[in-house]
C-alpha cells in the first residue's frame, strides 16, 4: 500500500472517530434549541421542570467532559453516501476501527451481545454490527450520517398495520386520518419509558423492514425543517401540538413537554399491506453527519450547525415545590423508613448501591446473590466504565435504564433478598407495585439520559461481581453521595406512572374524531 493511501485511510479513520465521539458527547444545535423551548414552557417548580434542569446540566457536563450524554450509546447506525468508484470496503473497515477505538476510550459503551449466548464482544463489533448502509450518489464527496439510538427509546418503536383498533382512539383506517391516530397512539404508548420528551420519525408505507428504515431516516432531518409535502407538514405540526396536551411530560412525570419533534416520510406500498412505522427517540437525540474529502479523508463539513447554539450554562434553575419532602437515605434501609415515603417525595441516597440489569435479574431468580442485599438499593443501570492509570475502575456515564424490562423478576427478587429500593426510569407494572406494598419497598425514578449528572454522584467503585455478563450487565458496587431520585411508586399501592397513563389515555381519547 502506498504512503498516500495509508495517509488517506488514517485520516479517514480519525474523521470517523471524531464523528462517533461528537455524536455521543455533544448534542446538535437544533436539538438543544428544542430542549430550551420545552424548558422555557414548563411550569416552574414542578418535577418536570426540575427534570429539565437536570437534563440541561447533563448536556453541559457531557460536553465539558467529552463523555457520553447517556450511558446507553445504543447500536451505532451509519448511513454512507459515496461517489461512484469509491472503495466502500475501506470505509467499512475504517468505521469498524473507529468504533473499536471509541469503545476503548469510553465514548461508546460495549453494547454488542451475541443473541444466542449472551456474550458481550467488548468492542461493539459482532455479526451485523455496527450497522453500515451504503448508497452511491453523483456528488464528489463522501457523506456519513450516524445515529446512536439507545435501547430505552428503541424499545418504544412501534409498527401499525392498517386498518386496526387503537386503545382510546377506536378504528384507524387506511387513510391520512388513520395515520394520524396511529402516530398519536405511538406517542401515548411510550409514556416516560423512552425518556420523554422525545422525537419521532414516521414511515408510511413500504413493507415491515423498509417502513422502519424510512422512519429512522426521518430522524436525520433537522428539527425545524418543513416537510415539502403540504399534507405531511400539517400533520407533523398537528402531532406535536396535540401530543403536548397529553400531560405525560418529561420522564412521564406529567407536564407540558411530551414531544419535541415529529418528522414523517412516505413511500409506496403493495395493495395488501399498509404499515405505519414509528421510530421513537429520547431527548438525548444523538445524531450527526459529516462530509469527507474523497481524496484526503478529512472532514470538510459538519451538519446541523445552523442557527444558535444553546449552551445551558447560565440557565435559571427551577425550585422544588414546598410540598415535596426531601428524604436522605443510607443503606441498609429499614422497612419503617420505606413505609414513610409517599409518591412525590424526593430521595437523596448516600453510601452503597448496586447496579443490576437484565442479566443480573435473570441470574438472581435461580441463584444466590454475590453480596448481602438485605435493606439495599438496586440501580437499573449499565454504566460506561474505564480504568484509570492505577488500574482502578472509574464511572464515565451512569444514567438509569428502562425498568419495565425487569417487571417479570423485580417483585420476586425484592422479597427473596430483602431489597428495599429500586432505582430506574419509566416506572414498573402491577406485579412490582403489589410486591412493594406487600414487602415494604419503593421505586425511585431517576432522570433518564442524565448519565453525566449521576456519574458525578458516584464517588468510588468499591467492587464488581458477575463481570462475565459484560460491563453493562455486571453488578457494580457504587459509593454515592447525594444521588437524587423521585418516589413514583410507594409501599402504599400508589403509582404516578399508572396515574399518568390513565389520565393521558383520557386526553388521547379526545382526538378520536376524524380530523384529516
Coordinates of N, CA, C and O in Angstrom, one line a residue, residues 207-311:
X207 N -42.7 -2.1 3.2 CA -43.0 -3.3 4.0 C -42.5 -3.1 5.4 O -42.2 -2.0 5.8
X208 N -42.5 -4.2 6.2 CA -42.2 -4.1 7.6 C -40.8 -3.5 7.8 O -40.6 -2.7 8.7
X209 N -39.8 -4.0 7.1 CA -38.5 -3.6 7.3 C -38.2 -2.2 6.6 O -37.6 -1.3 7.3
X210 N -38.6 -2.0 5.4 CA -38.4 -0.7 4.8 C -39.1 0.4 5.4 O -38.7 1.6 5.5
X211 N -40.3 0.1 6.0 CA -41.1 1.1 6.7 C -40.3 1.6 8.0 O -40.2 2.8 8.2
X212 N -39.7 0.7 8.7 CA -38.9 1.1 9.9 C -37.7 1.9 9.5 O -37.2 2.8 10.1
X213 N -37.0 1.5 8.4 CA -35.9 2.1 7.9 C -36.2 3.6 7.5 O -35.5 4.5 7.8
X214 N -37.4 3.7 6.8 CA -37.8 5.1 6.4 C -38.1 5.9 7.7 O -37.8 7.1 7.7
X215 N -38.7 5.3 8.7 CA -39.0 6.0 9.9 C -37.7 6.5 10.6 O -37.6 7.7 11.0
X216 N -36.7 5.7 10.7 CA -35.4 6.1 11.3 C -34.7 7.1 10.4 O -34.0 8.0 11.0
X217 N -34.8 7.0 9.1 CA -34.2 8.0 8.2 C -34.8 9.4 8.5 O -34.1 10.4 8.4
X218 N -36.1 9.5 8.9 CA -36.6 10.8 9.3 C -35.9 11.5 10.4 O -36.0 12.7 10.6
X219 N -35.3 10.7 11.3 CA -34.7 11.3 12.5 C -33.4 12.0 12.1 O -32.8 12.7 12.9
X220 N -32.9 11.9 10.8 CA -31.8 12.6 10.4 C -32.2 14.0 9.9 O -31.3 14.9 9.6
X221 N -33.5 14.3 9.7 CA -33.9 15.6 9.3 C -33.7 16.6 10.4 O -33.6 16.3 11.6
X222 N -33.6 17.9 10.0 CA -33.5 19.0 11.0 C -34.8 19.1 11.8 O -35.9 19.0 11.2
X223 N -34.7 19.4 13.1 CA -35.8 19.6 13.9 C -36.8 20.6 13.4 O -38.0 20.5 13.4
X224 N -36.2 21.7 12.9 CA -37.0 22.9 12.5 C -37.3 23.0 11.0 O -37.7 24.0 10.5
X225 N -37.0 21.9 10.2 CA -37.3 21.9 8.8 C -38.8 21.8 8.5 O -39.6 21.5 9.5
X226 N -39.3 22.0 7.3 CA -40.7 21.9 6.9 C -40.8 20.8 5.8 O -40.1 20.9 4.8
X227 N -41.7 19.9 6.1 CA -41.9 18.8 5.1 C -42.4 19.4 3.7 O -43.3 20.3 3.7
X228 N -41.8 19.0 2.6 CA -42.2 19.6 1.3 C -43.6 19.1 0.9 O -44.2 19.7 0.1
X229 N -44.1 18.0 1.5 CA -45.5 17.6 1.3 C -46.4 18.4 2.2 O -46.3 18.3 3.4
X230 N -47.3 19.1 1.6 CA -48.1 20.0 2.4 C -49.0 19.3 3.4 O -49.1 19.7 4.6
X231 N -49.6 18.1 3.0 CA -50.4 17.4 4.0 C -49.5 16.8 5.1 O -50.0 16.9 6.3
X232 N -48.3 16.4 4.8 CA -47.5 15.8 5.9 C -46.9 17.0 6.8 O -46.8 16.8 8.0
X233 N -46.7 18.1 6.2 CA -46.3 19.3 7.0 C -47.3 19.6 8.0 O -47.0 19.9 9.2
X234 N -48.6 19.7 7.6 CA -49.7 20.0 8.5 C -49.8 18.9 9.6 O -50.0 19.2 10.8
X235 N -49.6 17.6 9.2 CA -49.7 16.5 10.1 C -48.6 16.6 11.2 O -48.8 16.3 12.4
X236 N -47.4 16.9 10.7 CA -46.3 17.0 11.7 C -46.5 18.0 12.7 O -46.3 17.8 13.9
X237 N -47.0 19.2 12.3 CA -47.3 20.3 13.2 C -48.4 19.9 14.2 O -48.4 20.1 15.4
X238 N -49.5 19.2 13.6 CA -50.6 18.8 14.4 C -50.2 17.8 15.5 O -50.6 17.9 16.7
X239 N -49.4 16.8 15.2 CA -49.0 15.8 16.1 C -48.2 16.4 17.3 O -48.5 16.1 18.5
X240 N -47.3 17.3 17.0 CA -46.5 17.9 18.1 C -47.4 18.7 19.0 O -47.4 18.6 20.3
X241 N -48.3 19.5 18.4 CA -49.2 20.3 19.2 C -50.1 19.5 20.1 O -50.2 19.7 21.3
X242 N -50.8 18.4 19.5 CA -51.7 17.6 20.3 C -51.0 16.7 21.3 O -51.6 16.5 22.4
X243 N -49.9 16.2 20.9 CA -49.2 15.3 21.9 C -48.8 16.0 23.1 O -48.8 15.4 24.2
X244 N -48.5 17.3 23.0 CA -48.1 18.1 24.2 C -49.3 18.5 25.1 O -49.1 19.2 26.1
X245 N -50.5 18.0 24.7 CA -51.7 18.2 25.6 C -52.0 16.9 26.4 O -52.9 16.9 27.3
X246 N -51.2 15.8 26.2 CA -51.4 14.6 26.9 C -51.1 14.6 28.4 O -51.7 13.8 29.1
X247 N -50.2 15.5 28.8 CA -49.9 15.6 30.2 C -48.9 14.5 30.6 O -48.7 14.2 31.8
X248 N -48.2 13.8 29.7 CA -47.2 12.8 30.0 C -46.0 13.5 30.6 O -45.5 13.1 31.6
X249 N -45.5 14.4 29.8 CA -44.4 15.3 30.3 C -43.0 14.6 30.3 O -42.9 13.4 30.0
X250 N -42.1 15.4 30.8 CA -40.7 14.9 30.9 C -40.6 13.8 31.8 O -41.0 13.8 33.0
X251 N -40.0 12.7 31.4 CA -39.8 11.4 32.1 C -41.1 10.8 32.5 O -41.1 9.9 33.3
X252 N -42.2 11.2 32.0 CA -43.5 10.7 32.4 C -44.0 11.2 33.7 O -44.9 10.6 34.3
X253 N -43.4 12.3 34.2 CA -43.8 12.9 35.5 C -45.0 13.8 35.4 O -45.4 14.4 36.4
X254 N -45.6 13.9 34.2 CA -46.6 14.9 33.9 C -45.9 16.2 33.5 O -44.7 16.5 33.8
X255 N -46.6 17.1 32.8 CA -46.1 18.4 32.4 C -46.4 18.7 31.0 O -47.2 18.1 30.3
X256 N -45.8 19.8 30.5 CA -46.2 20.4 29.2 C -45.5 19.8 28.0 O -45.9 20.0 26.9
X257 N -44.3 19.3 28.2 CA -43.5 18.8 27.1 C -43.4 17.3 27.0 O -42.8 16.6 27.9
X258 N -44.1 16.7 26.1 CA -44.1 15.3 25.8 C -43.4 14.9 24.5 O -42.7 13.9 24.4
X259 N -43.6 15.8 23.5 CA -43.0 15.5 22.2 C -42.3 16.8 21.7 O -42.9 17.9 21.7
X260 N -41.1 16.7 21.2 CA -40.3 17.8 20.8 C -40.2 17.9 19.3 O -39.8 19.0 18.8
X261 N -40.5 16.9 18.6 CA -40.4 16.9 17.1 C -41.1 15.7 16.5 O -41.1 14.6 17.1
X262 N -41.6 15.9 15.3 CA -42.2 14.8 14.5 C -41.9 15.0 13.1 O -42.1 16.1 12.5
X263 N -41.3 14.0 12.4 CA -41.0 14.0 11.0 C -41.5 12.8 10.3 O -41.4 11.7 10.8
X264 N -42.2 13.0 9.2 CA -42.9 12.0 8.5 C -42.5 11.8 7.1 O -42.3 12.8 6.4
X265 N -42.2 10.6 6.7 CA -41.8 10.2 5.3 C -42.8 9.2 4.8 O -43.5 8.5 5.5
X266 N -42.9 9.2 3.4 CA -43.9 8.3 2.8 C -43.3 7.6 1.6 O -42.4 8.1 1.0
X267 N -43.6 6.3 1.4 CA -43.2 5.6 0.3 C -44.4 4.7 -0.2 O -45.3 4.5 0.5
X268 N -44.2 4.2 -1.4 CA -45.3 3.4 -2.0 C -45.3 2.0 -1.2 O -44.4 1.7 -0.5
X269 N -46.4 1.3 -1.4 CA -46.6 0.0 -0.8 C -47.4 -0.9 -1.7 O -47.8 -0.5 -2.8
X270 N -47.5 -2.2 -1.4 CA -48.3 -3.1 -2.2 C -49.8 -3.0 -1.6 O -50.0 -2.6 -0.5
X271 N -50.8 -3.3 -2.5 CA -52.2 -3.1 -2.1 C -52.6 -3.8 -0.8 O -53.4 -3.3 0.0
X272 N -52.0 -5.0 -0.5 CA -52.5 -5.8 0.6 C -52.0 -5.3 1.9 O -52.5 -5.6 3.0
X273 N -50.9 -4.4 1.9 CA -50.3 -4.0 3.2 C -50.3 -2.5 3.3 O -50.1 -1.8 2.3
X274 N -50.5 -2.0 4.6 CA -50.5 -0.6 4.8 C -49.9 -0.4 6.2 O -50.6 -0.6 7.2
X275 N -48.6 -0.1 6.3 CA -47.9 0.0 7.5 C -47.6 1.4 7.9 O -47.3 2.3 7.0
X276 N -47.8 1.7 9.2 CA -47.3 3.0 9.7 C -46.2 2.6 10.8 O -46.5 2.0 11.8
X277 N -45.0 3.0 10.5 CA -43.9 2.6 11.4 C -43.4 3.9 12.1 O -43.1 4.9 11.5
X278 N -43.1 3.8 13.4 CA -42.7 4.9 14.2 C -41.4 4.6 14.9 O -41.3 3.6 15.7
X279 N -40.4 5.4 14.7 CA -39.1 5.3 15.4 C -39.1 6.4 16.5 O -39.1 7.6 16.1
X280 N -39.1 6.0 17.7 CA -39.1 6.9 18.8 C -37.7 7.2 19.3 O -36.9 6.3 19.4
X281 N -37.4 8.5 19.5 CA -36.1 8.8 20.0 C -36.2 9.7 21.3 O -37.0 10.6 21.3
X282 N -35.3 9.4 22.3 CA -35.4 10.1 23.5 C -34.9 11.6 23.4 O -34.5 12.0 22.3
X283 N -34.9 12.3 24.5 CA -34.5 13.7 24.4 C -33.0 13.8 24.1 O -32.5 14.8 23.5
X284 N -32.2 12.7 24.4 CA -30.8 12.7 24.1 C -30.6 12.2 22.7 O -30.2 11.1 22.4
X285 N -31.0 13.1 21.8 CA -31.2 12.9 20.3 C -29.8 13.0 19.7 O -29.4 14.0 19.1
X286 N -29.1 11.8 19.7 CA -27.7 11.8 19.2 C -27.6 11.4 17.8 O -27.5 10.2 17.5
X287 N -27.6 12.3 16.9 CA -27.3 12.0 15.5 C -26.5 13.2 14.9 O -26.7 14.3 15.3
X288 N -25.6 12.8 14.1 CA -24.7 13.8 13.5 C -24.3 13.3 12.1 O -24.5 12.1 11.7
X289 N -23.8 14.2 11.3 CA -23.3 13.8 9.9 C -22.2 14.7 9.5 O -22.0 15.9 10.0
X290 N -21.3 14.1 8.7 CA -20.1 14.9 8.2 C -20.0 14.6 6.7 O -20.5 13.6 6.2
X291 N -19.3 15.6 6.0 CA -18.9 15.4 4.7 C -17.4 15.2 4.7 O -16.7 15.8 5.4
X292 N -16.9 14.2 3.9 CA -15.5 13.9 3.9 C -14.9 14.0 2.5 O -15.5 13.6 1.5
X293 N -13.7 14.6 2.4 CA -13.0 14.8 1.2 C -12.6 13.4 0.7 O -12.0 12.6 1.4
X294 N -13.0 13.1 -0.6 CA -12.8 11.8 -1.1 C -11.3 11.5 -1.4 O -10.9 10.3 -1.5
X295 N -10.4 12.5 -1.4 CA -9.0 12.3 -1.7 C -8.2 12.2 -0.4 O -7.2 11.5 -0.4
X296 N -8.6 13.0 0.6 CA -7.7 13.1 1.8 C -8.3 12.4 3.0 O -7.6 12.1 3.9
X297 N -9.6 12.2 3.0 CA -10.2 11.6 4.2 C -10.6 12.6 5.3 O -11.1 12.2 6.3
X298 N -10.3 13.9 5.0 CA -10.6 14.9 6.0 C -12.0 15.3 6.0 O -12.7 15.3 5.0
X299 N -12.5 15.8 7.2 CA -13.9 16.3 7.3 C -13.9 17.7 6.7 O -13.1 18.6 7.0
X300 N -14.8 17.9 5.8 CA -14.9 19.3 5.2 C -16.2 20.0 5.7 O -16.3 21.2 5.5
X301 N -17.1 19.3 6.3 CA -18.3 20.0 6.8 C -19.0 19.1 7.8 O -19.1 17.9 7.7
X302 N -19.4 19.8 8.9 CA -20.2 19.2 9.9 C -21.7 19.6 9.7 O -21.9 20.8 9.6
X303 N -22.6 18.7 9.8 CA -24.0 19.1 9.6 C -24.6 19.5 10.9 O -24.0 19.4 12.0
X304 N -25.9 20.1 10.8 CA -26.6 20.5 12.0 C -26.0 21.7 12.7 O -26.1 21.8 14.0
X305 N -25.2 22.5 12.0 CA -24.5 23.6 12.6 C -25.2 25.0 12.5 O -24.7 26.0 12.9
X306 N -26.4 25.0 11.8 CA -27.1 26.2 11.5 C -27.7 26.7 12.8 O -28.2 26.0 13.6
X307 N -27.8 28.1 12.9 CA -28.6 28.7 14.0 C -27.8 28.8 15.3 O -26.6 28.4 15.4
X308 N -28.5 29.2 16.3 CA -27.9 29.5 17.6 C -27.6 28.2 18.4 O -28.4 27.2 18.3
X309 N -26.5 28.2 19.1 CA -26.2 27.1 19.9 C -26.5 27.4 21.4 O -25.9 28.4 21.9
X310 N -27.4 26.7 22.0 CA -27.8 26.9 23.4 C -26.8 26.2 24.3 O -26.6 25.0 24.1
X311 N -26.1 26.9 25.1 CA -25.1 26.3 26.0 C -25.6 25.7 27.3 O -25.1 24.8 27.9

